[in-house]
Short mmCIF file of C-alpha atoms and ligand atoms in Angstrom, two decimals:
data_model
loop_
_atom_site.label_atom_id
_atom_site.label_comp_id
_atom_site.label_asym_id
_atom_site.label_seq_id
_atom_site.Cartn_x
_atom_site.Cartn_y
_atom_site.Cartn_z
CA MET A 1 111.32 114.91 96.03
CA ARG A 2 108.06 113.01 95.19
CA HIS A 3 107.36 109.35 95.49
CA HIS A 4 104.33 107.49 94.63
CA ALA A 5 103.42 103.93 96.37
CA PRO A 6 100.54 101.88 94.98
CA GLY A 7 97.61 100.22 97.28
CA LYS A 8 97.08 96.65 97.23
CA LEU A 9 94.50 93.84 97.32
CA PHE A 10 94.85 90.50 98.98
CA ILE A 11 94.02 87.68 96.53
CA ALA A 12 94.35 84.91 99.12
CA GLY A 13 96.14 84.18 102.50
CA GLU A 14 94.91 86.81 104.89
CA TYR A 15 95.11 86.21 108.43
CA ALA A 16 97.27 83.09 107.95
CA VAL A 17 100.01 85.33 106.65
CA LEU A 18 100.37 86.67 110.09
CA GLU A 19 102.32 83.47 110.89
CA PRO A 20 105.73 83.32 109.52
CA GLY A 21 106.08 80.83 106.89
CA HIS A 22 102.39 81.06 105.67
CA PRO A 23 102.22 82.73 102.12
CA ALA A 24 99.97 85.22 100.88
CA LEU A 25 99.05 86.15 97.34
CA LEU A 26 98.59 90.04 96.66
CA VAL A 27 98.52 92.44 93.92
CA ALA A 28 99.42 96.28 93.80
CA VAL A 29 96.83 98.39 92.12
CA ASP A 30 97.10 101.59 89.93
CA ARG A 31 95.77 103.79 92.74
CA GLY A 32 98.00 105.00 95.58
CA VAL A 33 99.75 107.70 97.67
CA ASP A 34 101.83 110.52 96.58
CA VAL A 35 104.33 112.02 99.08
CA THR A 36 106.11 115.05 98.18
CA VAL A 37 108.94 116.35 100.46
CA SER A 38 110.07 119.99 99.86
CA GLY A 39 112.05 122.53 101.93
CA ALA A 40 110.67 124.32 105.11
CA ASP A 41 112.05 127.27 107.27
CA ALA A 42 112.26 125.33 110.40
CA HIS A 43 110.70 122.26 112.04
CA LEU A 44 108.97 119.55 110.15
CA VAL A 45 105.67 120.27 108.53
CA VAL A 46 103.13 117.37 107.76
CA ASP A 47 100.38 118.21 105.37
CA SER A 48 97.88 115.56 104.82
CA ASP A 49 94.89 115.36 102.72
CA LEU A 50 93.19 113.67 105.57
CA ARG A 51 93.45 116.70 107.96
CA PRO A 52 92.21 120.17 107.47
CA ASP A 53 95.37 121.56 109.06
CA ARG A 54 98.96 121.13 108.64
CA ALA A 55 100.90 119.75 111.98
CA ARG A 56 104.01 121.48 112.95
CA LEU A 57 106.34 118.93 114.49
CA ARG A 58 109.90 118.87 115.91
CA TRP A 59 112.49 116.24 116.93
CA GLN A 60 112.71 115.17 120.41
CA ASP A 61 115.08 112.06 121.36
CA GLY A 62 114.53 110.68 118.11
CA ARG A 63 110.69 111.06 118.22
CA LEU A 64 108.55 113.62 116.45
CA VAL A 65 106.44 115.71 118.84
CA ALA A 66 104.11 118.83 118.40
CA ALA A 67 106.32 121.87 117.69
CA ASP A 68 104.37 124.20 120.02
CA ASP A 69 103.77 122.30 123.10
CA GLY A 70 105.86 119.02 123.00
CA GLN A 71 102.72 116.87 122.90
CA PRO A 72 102.79 113.44 121.06
CA ALA A 73 102.43 114.04 117.23
CA PRO A 74 98.46 113.50 116.10
CA ALA A 75 97.66 109.86 116.26
CA ASP A 76 96.03 109.96 112.87
CA LEU A 77 99.48 110.76 111.54
CA GLY A 78 101.15 107.79 113.08
CA ALA A 79 101.93 105.89 109.78
CA VAL A 80 103.70 109.14 108.57
CA THR A 81 105.58 110.11 111.70
CA SER A 82 106.74 106.61 112.25
CA ALA A 83 108.12 106.30 108.87
CA ILE A 84 109.98 109.65 109.15
CA GLU A 85 111.22 108.63 112.57
CA VAL A 86 112.69 105.25 111.27
CA VAL A 87 114.51 107.38 108.38
CA GLY A 88 115.73 109.64 111.05
CA GLU A 89 117.24 106.86 112.93
CA LEU A 90 118.89 105.52 109.63
CA LEU A 91 120.30 109.04 109.03
CA ALA A 92 121.49 109.52 112.71
CA GLY A 93 123.33 106.16 112.26
CA ARG A 94 125.18 107.61 109.47
CA GLY A 95 125.94 110.89 111.09
CA LEU A 96 123.40 112.89 109.42
CA ARG A 97 120.68 115.35 110.77
CA PRO A 98 117.27 115.43 109.39
CA LEU A 99 116.65 118.55 107.45
CA PRO A 100 113.70 120.92 108.09
CA MET A 101 111.08 119.74 105.59
CA ARG A 102 107.30 119.80 104.56
CA VAL A 103 106.01 116.33 104.01
CA ALA A 104 102.74 116.55 102.09
CA ILE A 105 100.48 113.24 101.56
CA SER A 106 97.91 113.06 98.89
CA SER A 107 96.05 109.74 98.59
CA ARG A 108 93.69 108.32 96.13
CA LEU A 109 92.98 105.39 98.50
CA HIS A 110 90.02 107.12 100.27
CA ARG A 111 87.06 109.24 99.31
CA ALA A 112 86.56 112.36 101.46
CA GLY A 113 88.36 110.67 104.32
CA THR A 114 86.50 107.13 104.15
CA LYS A 115 89.11 104.66 103.25
CA PHE A 116 88.36 101.95 100.52
CA GLY A 117 90.52 99.18 102.09
CA LEU A 118 93.21 99.35 99.56
CA GLY A 119 96.21 99.45 101.88
CA SER A 120 96.47 103.17 102.44
CA SER A 121 98.35 102.90 105.62
CA GLY A 122 101.08 100.60 103.71
CA ALA A 123 101.39 103.00 100.78
CA VAL A 124 101.79 106.02 103.10
CA SER A 125 104.56 104.15 104.89
CA VAL A 126 106.46 103.11 101.69
CA ALA A 127 106.13 106.53 100.01
CA THR A 128 107.11 108.35 103.17
CA VAL A 129 110.17 106.46 103.83
CA THR A 130 111.29 106.39 100.23
CA ALA A 131 110.49 110.20 99.65
CA VAL A 132 112.23 111.31 102.96
CA ALA A 133 115.26 109.27 102.45
CA ALA A 134 115.55 110.52 98.89
CA TYR A 135 115.18 114.01 100.07
CA HIS A 136 118.26 113.50 102.13
CA GLY A 137 120.20 112.06 99.43
CA VAL A 138 119.66 108.40 100.35
CA GLU A 139 118.42 106.13 97.44
CA LEU A 140 116.95 102.95 98.82
CA SER A 141 116.70 99.59 97.01
CA LEU A 142 113.27 98.02 96.81
CA GLU A 143 114.17 95.64 99.68
CA SER A 144 115.45 98.53 101.90
CA ARG A 145 112.13 100.40 101.27
CA PHE A 146 110.16 97.48 102.31
CA ARG A 147 112.40 96.91 105.50
CA LEU A 148 112.26 100.69 106.65
CA ALA A 149 108.51 100.57 106.15
CA MET A 150 108.17 97.33 108.11
CA LEU A 151 110.28 98.68 110.81
CA ALA A 152 108.10 101.89 110.91
CA THR A 153 104.82 99.45 111.11
CA VAL A 154 106.17 97.34 114.01
CA ARG A 155 107.97 100.16 115.91
CA ASP A 156 105.00 100.65 118.40
CA GLY A 157 104.00 97.00 118.68
CA ALA A 158 101.53 96.77 116.00
CA ASP A 159 101.12 93.37 114.49
CA ALA A 160 100.67 93.41 110.70
CA SER A 161 102.16 91.02 108.25
CA GLY A 162 103.56 93.60 105.91
CA GLY A 163 101.92 92.13 102.86
CA ASP A 164 100.52 95.53 102.08
CA LEU A 165 104.16 97.06 102.09
CA ALA A 166 105.63 94.28 99.96
CA ALA A 167 102.83 94.69 97.31
CA SER A 168 103.31 98.46 97.28
CA VAL A 169 107.25 98.08 97.12
CA TRP A 170 107.42 95.37 94.38
CA GLY A 171 104.20 96.12 92.39
CA GLY A 172 102.34 93.62 90.23
CA TRP A 173 101.36 90.06 91.47
CA ILE A 174 103.39 88.85 94.39
CA ALA A 175 103.88 85.82 96.70
CA TYR A 176 104.85 87.03 100.19
CA GLN A 177 105.82 85.49 103.57
CA ALA A 178 106.10 87.67 106.53
CA PRO A 179 109.25 87.83 108.69
CA ASP A 180 109.20 87.33 112.29
CA ARG A 181 108.07 90.81 113.39
CA ALA A 182 108.98 90.46 117.06
CA ALA A 183 112.63 89.35 116.17
CA VAL A 184 112.95 92.29 113.81
CA ARG A 185 111.66 94.61 116.12
CA ASP A 186 113.96 93.40 119.10
CA MET A 187 116.99 93.48 116.62
CA ALA A 188 116.14 97.12 115.67
CA ARG A 189 115.96 98.11 119.32
CA ARG A 190 119.22 96.34 120.23
CA ARG A 191 121.39 96.95 117.03
CA GLY A 192 119.78 99.97 115.60
CA VAL A 193 118.17 100.53 112.10
CA GLU A 194 121.24 100.53 109.94
CA GLU A 195 122.42 96.92 111.27
CA THR A 196 118.90 95.66 110.99
CA MET A 197 118.55 96.58 107.38
CA ARG A 198 121.54 94.56 106.59
CA ALA A 199 120.85 91.54 108.84
CA PRO A 200 119.03 88.53 107.63
CA TRP A 201 115.21 88.65 108.34
CA PRO A 202 114.08 85.27 109.39
CA GLY A 203 110.85 84.13 107.45
CA LEU A 204 110.72 87.02 104.83
CA ARG A 205 110.14 85.92 101.27
CA VAL A 206 108.85 87.94 98.39
CA ARG A 207 108.44 86.59 94.92
CA ARG A 208 107.00 88.29 91.75
CA LEU A 209 104.63 86.22 89.75
CA PRO A 210 103.13 86.33 86.36
CA PRO A 211 99.55 87.66 86.00
CA PRO A 212 96.84 85.46 85.11
CA ARG A 213 96.56 84.80 81.35
CA GLY A 214 92.92 85.51 80.49
CA LEU A 215 91.25 86.69 83.70
CA ALA A 216 90.00 90.20 84.66
CA LEU A 217 90.17 91.56 88.12
CA GLU A 218 87.19 93.49 89.52
CA VAL A 219 86.90 95.30 92.75
CA GLY A 220 83.87 96.06 94.65
CA TRP A 221 83.68 98.48 97.58
CA THR A 222 81.15 98.03 100.25
CA GLY A 223 81.29 101.61 101.40
CA GLU A 224 81.90 100.36 104.86
CA PRO A 225 85.33 101.18 106.27
CA ALA A 226 86.67 98.21 108.53
CA SER A 227 89.36 98.32 111.20
CA SER A 228 91.83 95.54 110.25
CA SER A 229 93.76 95.74 113.48
CA ALA A 230 90.60 95.41 115.50
CA LEU A 231 89.52 92.20 113.75
CA THR A 232 93.09 90.85 113.95
CA GLY A 233 93.40 91.80 117.66
CA ARG A 234 90.04 90.07 118.45
CA LEU A 235 91.35 87.05 116.65
CA ALA A 236 94.52 87.09 118.76
CA ALA A 237 92.63 87.41 121.96
CA SER A 238 90.23 84.75 121.29
CA ARG A 239 90.42 81.06 122.51
CA TRP A 240 91.07 80.11 118.86
CA ARG A 241 94.71 80.92 119.44
CA GLY A 242 96.04 77.67 120.66
CA SER A 243 93.37 75.45 119.04
CA ALA A 244 93.39 72.76 116.64
CA ALA A 245 90.92 74.98 114.42
CA ARG A 246 93.79 77.52 114.12
CA TRP A 247 96.14 74.80 112.76
CA SER A 248 93.71 73.58 110.52
CA PHE A 249 92.93 76.97 109.06
CA THR A 250 96.63 77.96 108.54
CA SER A 251 97.42 74.73 106.98
CA ARG A 252 94.43 74.90 104.53
CA SER A 253 95.24 78.54 103.88
CA GLN A 254 98.80 77.57 103.08
CA GLU A 255 97.82 74.88 100.78
CA CYS A 256 95.43 76.89 98.82
CA VAL A 257 97.87 79.78 98.47
CA ARG A 258 100.65 77.74 97.38
CA THR A 259 98.46 75.74 94.84
CA ALA A 260 97.15 79.37 93.56
CA ILE A 261 100.77 80.42 93.07
CA ASP A 262 101.47 77.36 91.20
CA ALA A 263 98.56 77.94 89.00
CA LEU A 264 99.70 81.38 88.12
CA GLU A 265 103.35 80.23 87.40
CA ARG A 266 101.80 77.53 85.16
CA GLY A 267 99.29 79.97 83.55
CA ASP A 268 96.27 77.90 84.66
CA ASP A 269 93.38 80.33 85.18
CA GLN A 270 90.81 77.59 86.01
CA GLU A 271 92.87 76.37 89.00
CA LEU A 272 93.31 79.92 90.13
CA LEU A 273 89.65 80.55 90.02
CA HIS A 274 89.01 77.24 91.86
CA GLN A 275 91.59 78.28 94.73
CA VAL A 276 90.07 81.74 95.07
CA ARG A 277 86.70 80.04 95.69
CA ARG A 278 88.37 77.83 98.16
CA ALA A 279 90.11 80.66 99.90
CA ARG A 280 86.68 82.31 100.22
CA HIS A 281 85.51 79.05 102.10
CA VAL A 282 88.60 78.84 104.12
CA LEU A 283 87.79 82.44 105.39
CA ALA A 284 84.18 81.70 105.83
CA GLU A 285 84.97 78.78 107.94
CA LEU A 286 87.32 80.91 110.26
CA ASP A 287 84.49 83.47 110.45
CA ASP A 288 82.01 80.69 111.67
CA GLU A 289 84.64 79.36 114.05
CA VAL A 290 85.38 82.78 115.86
CA ARG A 291 82.49 84.98 114.79
CA LEU A 292 84.82 87.82 113.64
CA GLY A 293 82.40 89.33 111.24
CA ILE A 294 84.74 89.05 108.16
CA PHE A 295 81.57 88.38 105.86
CA THR A 296 79.13 91.27 106.03
CA PRO A 297 75.94 91.02 104.06
CA ARG A 298 77.62 93.19 101.23
CA LEU A 299 80.67 91.07 101.06
CA THR A 300 78.62 87.92 100.82
CA ALA A 301 76.53 89.27 97.99
CA LEU A 302 79.88 90.52 96.25
CA CYS A 303 81.17 86.92 96.37
CA ASP A 304 77.95 85.25 95.34
CA ALA A 305 77.44 87.60 92.42
CA ALA A 306 80.81 86.68 90.99
CA GLU A 307 80.16 83.07 91.35
CA THR A 308 76.69 83.10 89.66
CA VAL A 309 78.43 84.63 86.57
CA GLY A 310 81.10 81.91 86.58
CA GLY A 311 83.72 83.81 88.34
CA ALA A 312 85.41 83.55 91.91
CA ALA A 313 85.29 86.23 94.59
CA LYS A 314 86.32 86.85 98.13
CA PRO A 315 86.80 89.72 100.66
CA SER A 316 90.25 91.38 100.33
CA GLY A 317 92.12 91.48 103.56
CA ALA A 318 90.51 91.47 107.13
CA GLY A 319 86.97 91.89 105.81
CA GLY A 320 84.11 93.51 107.80
CA GLY A 321 83.74 95.91 105.33
CA ASP A 322 86.27 97.62 102.92
CA CYS A 323 86.47 95.82 99.37
CA GLY A 324 86.29 92.48 97.82
CA ILE A 325 87.89 91.22 94.71
CA ALA A 326 86.37 88.95 91.79
CA LEU A 327 88.30 87.24 89.09
CA LEU A 328 86.37 86.60 85.84
CA ASP A 329 86.89 85.43 82.27
CA ALA A 330 88.45 88.52 80.55
CA ALA A 331 86.91 87.67 77.27
CA ALA A 332 83.31 87.38 78.58
CA ALA A 333 82.25 91.10 78.76
CA THR A 334 78.60 90.19 79.42
CA GLN A 335 79.69 88.59 82.52
CA THR A 336 81.47 91.61 83.89
CA ALA A 337 78.37 93.67 82.94
CA ARG A 338 76.11 91.28 84.71
CA LEU A 339 78.36 91.28 87.91
CA ARG A 340 78.50 94.99 87.97
CA GLU A 341 74.67 95.30 87.84
CA GLN A 342 74.38 92.68 90.71
CA TRP A 343 76.83 94.43 92.74
CA ALA A 344 75.17 97.74 92.38
CA ALA A 345 71.81 96.06 93.36
CA ALA A 346 73.42 94.78 96.43
CA GLY A 347 75.15 98.19 97.39
CA VAL A 348 78.45 97.32 96.29
CA LEU A 349 80.23 99.96 94.32
CA PRO A 350 82.40 98.51 91.30
CA MET A 351 85.71 100.46 91.43
CA PRO A 352 87.73 101.43 88.48
CA VAL A 353 90.75 99.77 89.61
CA GLN A 354 93.53 97.90 87.35
CA VAL A 355 96.65 96.06 88.38
CA HIS A 356 99.74 98.34 88.80
CA GLN A 357 102.78 97.11 86.86
CA THR A 358 105.85 95.67 88.45
CA ASN A 359 108.09 98.29 89.98
CA GLY A 360 111.52 98.75 87.99
CA SER A 361 114.33 96.68 89.36
CA ALA A 362 114.09 93.35 91.22
CA ARG A 363 116.00 94.54 94.18
N1 ADP B 1 96.45 110.51 103.26
C1 ADP B 1 96.90 110.06 104.42
N2 ADP B 1 97.60 110.76 105.22
C2 ADP B 1 98.05 110.45 106.38
N3 ADP B 1 97.86 109.23 106.84
C3 ADP B 1 97.29 108.28 106.10
C4 ADP B 1 96.63 108.69 104.82
N4 ADP B 1 95.90 107.57 104.40
C5 ADP B 1 96.05 106.61 105.45
N5 ADP B 1 96.88 107.03 106.43
C6 ADP B 1 97.05 106.34 107.66
O1 ADP B 1 96.81 105.16 107.42
C7 ADP B 1 95.58 104.79 108.37
C8 ADP B 1 94.60 103.77 107.68
O2 ADP B 1 95.15 102.52 107.74
P1 ADP B 1 94.22 101.45 107.51
O3 ADP B 1 93.13 101.43 108.48
O4 ADP B 1 95.09 100.15 107.50
O5 ADP B 1 93.60 101.55 106.16
P2 ADP B 1 93.69 100.70 104.86
O6 ADP B 1 92.63 99.73 104.75
O7 ADP B 1 93.43 101.66 103.56
O8 ADP B 1 95.05 100.25 104.72
C9 ADP B 1 94.98 106.15 108.80
O9 ADP B 1 94.59 106.11 109.99
C10 ADP B 1 96.32 107.03 108.80
O10 ADP B 1 97.02 106.71 109.93
C1 DP6 B 2 94.32 90.22 108.38
C2 DP6 B 2 95.53 90.56 107.58
O1 DP6 B 2 96.11 89.33 107.06
C3 DP6 B 2 95.20 91.23 106.31
C4 DP6 B 2 94.59 92.79 106.53
O2 DP6 B 2 94.47 93.26 105.39
P1 DP6 B 2 93.66 94.55 104.87
O3 DP6 B 2 93.81 94.86 103.49
O4 DP6 B 2 92.27 94.34 105.62
O5 DP6 B 2 94.52 95.56 105.79
P2 DP6 B 2 94.51 97.15 105.80
O6 DP6 B 2 95.42 97.48 104.59
O7 DP6 B 2 95.23 97.46 107.08
O8 DP6 B 2 93.23 97.51 105.75
C5 DP6 B 2 96.36 91.29 108.52
C6 DP6 B 2 97.83 91.60 107.95
O9 DP6 B 2 98.26 90.91 106.95
O10 DP6 B 2 98.56 92.45 108.44
#
C-alpha cells in the first residue's frame, strides 16, 4: 500500500492564517513524500530516509514506544508516529486492532537530510494517515485525510495552521482558512477521533482555485533550513500578541489574500502580481515590528531580483531561510533566465518545481 502526498508553497497569508477566519493562498508542488506500508512479522517498523536505522516500535496504551525498552518513540519520527497513532485510535473506535506493519518513508522534500521548506512534515502526515488507513481497509475521503492529519499535528499541542496539509490533500491552488485547533483538539480528547471526524469544525474552509492564466511560478531555495515552529513560537511569546500592530497585520493580510483569490478567479494576473508584492510588504512590516528574522539577506535578494525583472516574489511560509516564490510572465523566457542568474549570484538555488495538479475528487 503506497501513498504519495505533495509538498506545498505559501503564495500569501502566512502567520495571519494561524488565526481562524484569516485566509491563505497555497499551491501544491510536484515533489513530495511517498509512504509505503507492507507486512511485518511483529511490531511496527518505521523506516525513514532521514535516519540510518529503522525504528522498531510497539503499541502501549494507544501510543507508540520503542519495542525493546518502552522508551518514547524517536522524536524525529514524531510526524510519522502521531499520524499512525491517530489512525490507530480511529481503528480502535471501530473495534479493529492495528496490524504489524513496516511503514517506509521516502521524501523528495529534502536533500541529504536538509529540508527545502516545501512542507515535508505536512506531506509526511497526509501520506502516512492515508497509507496506514488504506492498509487496514479504510479508504479516506480527501476531507477525512485532512482531518486525521490535522488531529495528528495538533495532538501534542503544536500550533500549526494546517495549510500545508490542505495543499497536500487537495492539490493545485487552494484558498484555506484554518479550523479552531484548540477546539478540535479538545473535541478529539473528549469525544474521540471517530466522532471528531464527523462533527463540524468551526472555521475550516478549503476552496480550489484556478491557476493563473499566464504566470510562471519560480522557486528559489536559500539552502538555509528554518524552524517554522521556532518563529511562530517567538511571535506568540512576543508583546505583539495583544497589540494594535497585530490587528493591523492580520487585517491587511486578509485583505491582500482575499484580493489575490479574487484575482485568480477573475483571471487577472496583473492584480495577482500586485497582491504578491503587497504580501511581501505586509510580511516585511511584521518583521520590522517584531524582529523575527523572516527576511534573511538571501530571501530579500530573491524578492528584489524578481521585482527587477518585472515579477513579484516573497518568502514562502515562516521565512528565516527555506525557500521563496516568484511569479513572472510565463511568455517572457528572458525574464526567467535573468531571474535565475541573479538568484545564483545571490546564493539562491533555482529549484525545478512545478505546480502539482488537483487531486482527483472534490471530497
Ligand atoms: N522523510 C521523512 N521521514 C520522517 N519524518 C519526516 C521526513 N521528512 C520530514 N519529516 C518530519 O517533518 C519534520 C520537518 O518538518 P518542518 O520543519 O515543518 O519541515 P518543512 O519545512 O519541510 O515542512 C522533520 O523533523 C520530521 O519530523
Ligand atoms: C507561519 C505559518 O503561517 C506558515 C509556516 O509555513 P512553512 O512553510 O514555513 O512551514 P513548514 O512547512 O512547517 O516549514 C505557520 C502555519 O501556517 O502553520
